[in-house]
PDB file of C-alpha atoms in Angstrom:
ATOM      1  CA  UNK A 108     146.169  55.290 100.901  1.00 91.00           C
ATOM      2  CA  UNK A 109     147.096  58.663  99.408  1.00 92.00           C
ATOM      3  CA  UNK A 110     146.310  57.481  95.844  1.00 92.00           C
ATOM      4  CA  UNK A 111     142.888  56.135  97.020  1.00 93.00           C
ATOM      5  CA  UNK A 112     142.002  59.301  98.860  1.00 93.00           C
ATOM      6  CA  UNK A 113     143.049  61.462  95.890  1.00 93.00           C
ATOM      7  CA  UNK A 114     140.970  59.326  93.529  1.00 90.00           C
ATOM      8  CA  UNK A 115     137.907  59.551  95.788  1.00 92.00           C
ATOM      9  CA  UNK A 116     138.249  63.348  96.277  1.00 93.00           C
ATOM     10  CA  UNK A 117     138.813  63.878  92.505  1.00 92.00           C
ATOM     11  CA  UNK A 118     135.731  61.901  91.498  1.00 91.00           C
ATOM     12  CA  UNK A 119     133.377  63.112  94.276  1.00 90.00           C
ATOM     13  CA  UNK A 120     132.033  66.265  92.500  1.00 90.00           C
ATOM     14  CA  UNK A 121     131.209  64.225  89.385  1.00 89.00           C
ATOM     15  CA  UNK A 122     128.924  61.937  91.494  1.00 88.00           C
ATOM     16  CA  UNK A 123     126.416  64.828  91.783  1.00 90.00           C
ATOM     17  CA  UNK A 124     125.923  65.255  88.087  1.00 88.00           C
ATOM     18  CA  UNK A 125     122.681  64.589  86.315  1.00 89.00           C
ATOM     19  CA  UNK A 126     124.455  63.119  83.401  1.00 90.00           C
ATOM     20  CA  UNK A 127     124.624  59.278  83.420  1.00 91.00           C
ATOM     21  CA  UNK A 128     128.018  59.182  81.693  1.00 90.00           C
ATOM     22  CA  UNK A 129     129.468  61.360  84.469  1.00 87.00           C
ATOM     23  CA  UNK A 130     127.967  59.078  87.123  1.00 88.00           C
ATOM     24  CA  UNK A 131     129.363  55.943  85.584  1.00 89.00           C
ATOM     25  CA  UNK A 132     132.682  57.607  84.797  1.00 90.00           C
ATOM     26  CA  UNK A 133     133.076  58.805  88.383  1.00 90.00           C
ATOM     27  CA  UNK A 134     131.530  55.852  90.095  1.00 90.00           C
ATOM     28  CA  UNK A 135     134.033  53.191  89.144  1.00 92.00           C
ATOM     29  CA  UNK A 136     137.139  55.271  90.110  1.00 91.00           C
ATOM     30  CA  UNK A 137     135.458  56.285  93.394  1.00 93.00           C
ATOM     31  CA  UNK A 138     134.894  52.639  94.286  1.00 94.00           C
ATOM     32  CA  UNK A 139     138.440  51.649  93.300  1.00 94.00           C
ATOM     33  CA  UNK A 140     139.743  54.646  95.408  1.00 94.00           C
ATOM     34  CA  UNK A 141     137.725  53.362  98.360  1.00 95.00           C
ATOM     35  CA  UNK A 142     139.213  49.916  97.898  1.00 96.00           C
ATOM     36  CA  UNK A 143     142.748  51.353  97.797  1.00 95.00           C
ATOM     37  CA  UNK A 144     142.163  53.482 100.857  1.00 96.00           C
ATOM     38  CA  UNK A 145     140.623  50.647 102.888  1.00 96.00           C
ATOM     39  CA  UNK A 146     143.363  48.211 102.012  1.00 96.00           C
ATOM     40  CA  UNK A 147     145.912  50.826 103.035  1.00 95.00           C
ATOM     41  CA  UNK A 148     144.138  51.151 106.385  1.00 95.00           C
ATOM     42  CA  UNK A 149     144.190  47.391 106.841  1.00 95.00           C
ATOM     43  CA  UNK A 150     147.866  47.232 105.985  1.00 93.00           C
ATOM     44  CA  UNK A 151     148.628  49.932 108.524  1.00 93.00           C
ATOM     45  CA  UNK A 152     146.589  48.079 111.131  1.00 93.00           C
ATOM     46  CA  UNK A 153     148.424  44.853 110.474  1.00 93.00           C
ATOM     47  CA  UNK A 154     151.938  46.426 110.618  1.00 92.00           C
ATOM     48  CA  UNK A 155     151.246  48.574 113.656  1.00 91.00           C
ATOM     49  CA  UNK A 156     149.597  46.020 115.934  1.00 85.00           C
ATOM     50  CA  UNK A 157     151.292  45.237 119.238  1.00 74.00           C
ATOM     51  CA  UNK A 158     151.960  41.528 119.868  1.00 60.00           C
TER      52      UNK A 158
END
């Protein structure tokens, strides 16, 4: 989760650029960071549920 959040926060300022290379270069890591963060949340939910 920490790696995903760091990746998303690091790439976020580049998403506001007018340059297409910056958008593509920041878009893919942002999406992969979101995937890492959401999979971490799902893992925490599975491990912390009460049976």
